[in-house]
mmCIF file of C-alpha atoms in Angstrom:
data_model
loop_
_atom_site.group_PDB
_atom_site.id
_atom_site.type_symbol
_atom_site.label_atom_id
_atom_site.label_comp_id
_atom_site.label_asym_id
_atom_site.label_seq_id
_atom_site.Cartn_x
_atom_site.Cartn_y
_atom_site.Cartn_z
ATOM 1 C CA GLY A 271 46.103 122.483 132.797
ATOM 2 C CA ILE A 272 48.542 124.700 134.607
ATOM 3 C CA GLN A 273 49.692 127.853 132.839
ATOM 4 C CA VAL A 274 53.268 129.150 133.045
ATOM 5 C CA GLU A 275 54.175 132.675 131.966
ATOM 6 C CA GLN A 276 57.663 134.109 131.776
ATOM 7 C CA SER A 277 58.797 137.689 131.499
ATOM 8 C CA PRO A 278 60.377 139.489 129.854
ATOM 9 C CA PRO A 279 60.298 137.520 126.581
ATOM 10 C CA ASP A 280 63.534 139.110 125.410
ATOM 11 C CA LEU A 281 66.383 140.777 127.239
ATOM 12 C CA ILE A 282 69.583 142.376 125.969
ATOM 13 C CA LEU A 283 72.300 143.179 128.493
ATOM 14 C CA GLN A 284 75.835 144.437 128.450
ATOM 15 C CA GLU A 285 78.422 142.198 130.002
ATOM 16 C CA GLY A 286 78.617 142.828 133.731
ATOM 17 C CA ALA A 287 74.986 143.851 134.164
ATOM 18 C CA ASN A 288 72.496 142.145 136.474
ATOM 19 C CA SER A 289 69.061 140.848 135.533
ATOM 20 C CA THR A 290 65.915 139.340 137.003
ATOM 21 C CA LEU A 291 63.746 136.853 135.132
ATOM 22 C CA ARG A 292 60.241 136.091 136.338
ATOM 23 C CA CYS A 293 58.036 133.000 136.146
ATOM 24 C CA ASN A 294 54.342 133.081 137.120
ATOM 25 C CA PHE A 295 52.265 129.931 137.394
ATOM 26 C CA SER A 296 48.535 129.493 137.683
ATOM 27 C CA ASP A 297 48.237 126.713 140.250
ATOM 28 C CA SER A 298 50.093 125.193 143.177
ATOM 29 C CA VAL A 299 53.181 123.222 142.201
ATOM 30 C CA ASN A 300 55.256 120.516 143.801
ATOM 31 C CA ASN A 301 58.179 120.937 141.430
ATOM 32 C CA LEU A 302 59.718 123.971 139.774
ATOM 33 C CA GLN A 303 62.909 123.949 137.777
ATOM 34 C CA TRP A 304 64.891 126.583 135.907
ATOM 35 C CA PHE A 305 66.766 125.596 132.761
ATOM 36 C CA HIS A 306 69.186 127.329 130.419
ATOM 37 C CA GLN A 307 69.096 126.324 126.767
ATOM 38 C CA ASN A 308 72.321 127.140 124.962
ATOM 39 C CA PRO A 309 72.491 128.080 121.275
ATOM 40 C CA TRP A 310 73.033 124.410 120.351
ATOM 41 C CA GLY A 311 69.755 123.383 121.973
ATOM 42 C CA GLN A 312 71.127 121.707 125.092
ATOM 43 C CA LEU A 313 68.951 122.254 128.156
ATOM 44 C CA ILE A 314 70.949 122.602 131.353
ATOM 45 C CA ASN A 315 69.276 122.243 134.722
ATOM 46 C CA LEU A 316 70.033 125.317 136.838
ATOM 47 C CA PHE A 317 67.830 124.904 139.907
ATOM 48 C CA TYR A 318 65.252 122.602 141.377
ATOM 49 C CA ILE A 319 63.362 125.078 143.550
ATOM 50 C CA PRO A 320 59.694 124.411 144.412
ATOM 51 C CA SER A 321 60.045 126.899 147.287
ATOM 52 C CA GLY A 322 62.650 129.009 149.032
ATOM 53 C CA THR A 323 65.927 130.451 147.793
ATOM 54 C CA LYS A 324 69.022 128.852 146.312
ATOM 55 C CA GLN A 325 72.288 130.235 145.011
ATOM 56 C CA ASN A 326 74.890 128.811 142.677
ATOM 57 C CA GLY A 327 77.719 131.169 141.865
ATOM 58 C CA ARG A 328 76.408 134.184 139.965
ATOM 59 C CA LEU A 329 72.947 132.679 139.729
ATOM 60 C CA SER A 330 70.291 132.569 142.384
ATOM 61 C CA ALA A 331 66.606 131.733 142.421
ATOM 62 C CA THR A 332 63.673 132.369 144.692
ATOM 63 C CA THR A 333 60.253 130.733 144.585
ATOM 64 C CA VAL A 334 57.321 132.127 146.561
ATOM 65 C CA ALA A 335 54.938 129.204 146.211
ATOM 66 C CA THR A 336 52.073 130.884 148.069
ATOM 67 C CA GLU A 337 52.106 133.753 145.548
ATOM 68 C CA ARG A 338 52.795 131.472 142.572
ATOM 69 C CA TYR A 339 55.941 133.001 141.170
ATOM 70 C CA SER A 340 59.632 132.356 140.900
ATOM 71 C CA LEU A 341 62.535 134.667 140.116
ATOM 72 C CA LEU A 342 65.913 133.889 138.590
ATOM 73 C CA TYR A 343 68.678 136.389 139.266
ATOM 74 C CA ILE A 344 71.774 136.621 137.090
ATOM 75 C CA SER A 345 74.547 138.843 138.403
ATOM 76 C CA SER A 346 77.609 140.135 136.559
ATOM 77 C CA SER A 347 76.346 138.603 133.323
ATOM 78 C CA GLN A 348 78.797 137.095 130.824
ATOM 79 C CA THR A 349 78.430 136.391 127.116
ATOM 80 C CA THR A 350 78.234 132.679 127.936
ATOM 81 C CA ASP A 351 74.982 133.393 129.797
ATOM 82 C CA SER A 352 73.294 134.062 126.444
ATOM 83 C CA GLY A 353 70.532 131.689 125.461
ATOM 84 C CA VAL A 354 66.977 130.966 126.501
ATOM 85 C CA TYR A 355 65.937 130.515 130.116
ATOM 86 C CA PHE A 356 62.959 128.301 130.832
ATOM 87 C CA CYS A 357 60.903 127.815 133.921
ATOM 88 C CA ALA A 358 59.121 124.445 134.167
ATOM 89 C CA VAL A 359 56.627 123.211 136.742
ATOM 90 C CA GLU A 360 54.966 120.007 137.832
ATOM 91 C CA SER A 361 51.539 120.166 139.419
ATOM 92 C CA GLY A 362 49.783 117.441 141.385
ATOM 93 C CA THR A 363 50.675 113.904 140.375
ATOM 94 C CA ALA A 364 51.113 114.759 136.732
ATOM 95 C CA SER A 365 54.629 113.326 136.503
ATOM 96 C CA LYS A 366 55.407 115.772 133.708
ATOM 97 C CA LEU A 367 56.902 119.235 133.386
ATOM 98 C CA THR A 368 54.994 122.123 131.841
ATOM 99 C CA PHE A 369 57.359 124.697 130.379
ATOM 100 C CA GLY A 370 56.967 128.428 130.089
ATOM 101 C CA THR A 371 57.642 130.213 126.815
ATOM 102 C CA GLY A 372 61.101 131.260 127.940
ATOM 103 C CA THR A 373 63.165 134.440 128.228
ATOM 104 C CA ARG A 374 65.712 134.924 125.461
ATOM 105 C CA LEU A 375 68.815 136.602 126.899
ATOM 106 C CA GLN A 376 71.567 138.159 124.834
ATOM 107 C CA VAL A 377 74.663 139.431 126.603
ATOM 108 C CA THR A 378 76.819 141.772 124.549
ATOM 109 C CA LEU A 379 80.387 142.988 125.057
ATOM 110 C CA LYS B 108 78.881 109.641 135.241
ATOM 111 C CA ALA B 109 77.872 109.898 131.597
ATOM 112 C CA GLY B 110 74.971 112.166 130.723
ATOM 113 C CA VAL B 111 71.824 111.464 128.777
ATOM 114 C CA THR B 112 72.575 110.404 125.221
ATOM 115 C CA GLN B 113 70.284 110.572 122.220
ATOM 116 C CA THR B 114 70.668 109.064 118.791
ATOM 117 C CA PRO B 115 70.645 110.057 116.067
ATOM 118 C CA ARG B 116 71.453 113.740 116.532
ATOM 119 C CA TYR B 117 70.083 114.787 113.146
ATOM 120 C CA LEU B 118 67.571 113.170 110.872
ATOM 121 C CA ILE B 119 65.929 114.056 107.571
ATOM 122 C CA LYS B 120 62.803 112.186 106.520
ATOM 123 C CA THR B 121 60.041 112.651 103.987
ATOM 124 C CA ARG B 122 56.321 112.877 104.631
ATOM 125 C CA GLY B 123 54.667 109.529 105.248
ATOM 126 C CA GLN B 124 57.792 107.824 106.533
ATOM 127 C CA GLN B 125 58.266 106.703 110.104
ATOM 128 C CA VAL B 126 61.131 107.393 112.484
ATOM 129 C CA THR B 127 62.522 105.910 115.689
ATOM 130 C CA LEU B 128 64.550 107.968 118.139
ATOM 131 C CA SER B 129 66.592 106.508 120.966
ATOM 132 C CA CYS B 130 67.467 107.775 124.428
ATOM 133 C CA SER B 131 69.866 106.333 126.998
ATOM 134 C CA PRO B 132 69.347 107.809 130.467
ATOM 135 C CA ILE B 133 71.940 108.518 133.107
ATOM 136 C CA SER B 134 72.978 105.298 134.814
ATOM 137 C CA GLY B 135 70.613 104.536 137.679
ATOM 138 C CA HIS B 136 67.846 106.804 136.421
ATOM 139 C CA ARG B 137 64.565 105.005 135.918
ATOM 140 C CA SER B 138 62.311 107.801 134.681
ATOM 141 C CA VAL B 139 62.577 108.909 131.063
ATOM 142 C CA SER B 140 60.526 111.729 129.576
ATOM 143 C CA TRP B 141 60.235 112.966 126.009
ATOM 144 C CA TYR B 142 59.505 116.520 124.856
ATOM 145 C CA GLN B 143 58.981 118.149 121.484
ATOM 146 C CA GLN B 144 60.286 121.658 120.885
ATOM 147 C CA THR B 145 59.092 123.789 117.963
ATOM 148 C CA PRO B 146 59.296 127.551 117.380
ATOM 149 C CA GLY B 147 55.517 127.845 117.352
ATOM 150 C CA GLN B 148 54.490 125.597 120.248
ATOM 151 C CA GLY B 149 57.564 125.735 122.462
ATOM 152 C CA LEU B 150 58.463 122.788 124.665
ATOM 153 C CA GLN B 151 55.652 120.272 124.939
ATOM 154 C CA PHE B 152 55.511 117.061 126.943
ATOM 155 C CA LEU B 153 55.096 113.859 124.926
ATOM 156 C CA PHE B 154 55.259 111.014 127.463
ATOM 157 C CA GLU B 155 57.025 109.716 130.534
ATOM 158 C CA TYR B 156 58.114 106.169 131.316
ATOM 159 C CA PHE B 157 59.130 104.564 134.568
ATOM 160 C CA SER B 158 60.109 100.915 134.935
ATOM 161 C CA GLU B 159 58.875 100.118 131.424
ATOM 162 C CA THR B 160 55.427 101.622 132.111
ATOM 163 C CA GLN B 161 54.034 104.775 130.565
ATOM 164 C CA ARG B 162 52.973 106.945 133.496
ATOM 165 C CA ASN B 163 51.783 109.976 131.609
ATOM 166 C CA LYS B 164 51.087 111.045 128.057
ATOM 167 C CA GLY B 165 50.807 114.480 126.523
ATOM 168 C CA ASN B 166 48.256 115.726 124.051
ATOM 169 C CA PHE B 167 49.712 114.249 120.867
ATOM 170 C CA PRO B 168 48.101 112.033 118.229
ATOM 171 C CA GLY B 169 48.475 108.274 118.309
ATOM 172 C CA ARG B 170 51.163 108.493 115.625
ATOM 173 C CA PHE B 171 53.528 109.292 118.486
ATOM 174 C CA SER B 172 54.405 106.300 120.614
ATOM 175 C CA GLY B 173 57.174 105.178 122.873
ATOM 176 C CA ARG B 174 58.493 102.413 125.015
ATOM 177 C CA GLN B 175 61.057 101.774 127.698
ATOM 178 C CA PHE B 176 63.254 98.738 128.044
ATOM 179 C CA SER B 177 64.342 96.888 131.170
ATOM 180 C CA ASN B 178 67.673 98.770 131.166
ATOM 181 C CA SER B 179 65.700 102.068 131.215
ATOM 182 C CA ARG B 180 66.681 102.978 127.664
ATOM 183 C CA SER B 181 63.758 104.432 125.779
ATOM 184 C CA GLU B 182 62.657 104.823 122.201
ATOM 185 C CA MET B 183 60.001 106.966 120.646
ATOM 186 C CA ASN B 184 58.421 106.345 117.286
ATOM 187 C CA VAL B 185 56.563 108.677 114.976
ATOM 188 C CA SER B 186 54.644 107.063 112.146
ATOM 189 C CA THR B 187 53.268 108.661 108.998
ATOM 190 C CA LEU B 188 55.411 111.760 109.394
ATOM 191 C CA GLU B 189 53.927 115.171 108.671
ATOM 192 C CA LEU B 190 55.727 118.438 107.911
ATOM 193 C CA GLY B 191 54.647 119.737 111.319
ATOM 194 C CA ASP B 192 56.587 116.981 113.052
ATOM 195 C CA SER B 193 59.813 118.820 112.228
ATOM 196 C CA ALA B 194 61.190 119.677 115.634
ATOM 197 C CA LEU B 195 63.866 119.177 118.235
ATOM 198 C CA TYR B 196 63.008 116.075 120.259
ATOM 199 C CA LEU B 197 64.439 116.111 123.741
ATOM 200 C CA CYS B 198 64.767 113.253 126.165
ATOM 201 C CA ALA B 199 65.232 113.748 129.889
ATOM 202 C CA SER B 200 65.990 111.359 132.701
ATOM 203 C CA SER B 201 65.587 111.481 136.458
ATOM 204 C CA LEU B 202 65.865 109.070 139.347
ATOM 205 C CA VAL B 203 62.224 108.302 140.130
ATOM 206 C CA THR B 204 59.957 111.264 139.504
ATOM 207 C CA VAL B 205 60.517 114.238 137.201
ATOM 208 C CA GLU B 206 62.302 116.037 140.042
ATOM 209 C CA THR B 207 65.604 117.436 138.763
ATOM 210 C CA GLN B 208 65.436 116.280 135.172
ATOM 211 C CA TYR B 209 68.594 116.024 133.090
ATOM 212 C CA PHE B 210 68.246 116.532 129.371
ATOM 213 C CA GLY B 211 70.055 115.004 126.454
ATOM 214 C CA PRO B 212 71.353 117.021 123.477
ATOM 215 C CA GLY B 213 68.244 116.284 121.430
ATOM 216 C CA THR B 214 67.484 114.906 117.992
ATOM 217 C CA ARG B 215 66.725 117.446 115.275
ATOM 218 C CA LEU B 216 64.162 115.982 112.896
ATOM 219 C CA LEU B 217 63.413 117.622 109.572
ATOM 220 C CA VAL B 218 60.464 116.331 107.574
ATOM 221 C CA LEU B 219 60.441 117.270 103.885
#
């Protein structure tokens, strides 16, 4: 099956800093989503982005499908951004998401 | 519009017992997926239902089963619980395919 790798695995930032999270996938995809899991376990959908660029406030994402990677940018980070960020993909007609191992982000004051 | 709801939120069972978890999707959503999250294996797909039909199943033993009702609500069942079944079980709903999935708060299952 398709493999999804995320980097870095852990990231510690001071409030106000910017960061870039990366997601590499091993095959072509027809669906790519970024999620944020808060400390209580709730997964929040950030972007549906199988290709191209999207922005939502301080967050933006870019997927280069031909090169099989996606990037999530967080600008002016806040403590509420802490948690784990997951990239998930769907390949072919699988009708399921395959998740990466996540990037654990901690934003400190 | 109300989000995805899951019940119960927390559950403690002993080995050998069985458990049923429930998921109510967002109104109008017809696809419901289930995932298991553990520290060792991460987030793994269990199964996906659409219009009461299982469309896809992950690589889990037959002890894990599920179903979907005509109102799109879904249940999953785990029989003969093992210690390794302790996990956060997440349900997600979407309109038709798994495009833009919305997750519920999860059910934390502890097997003793």
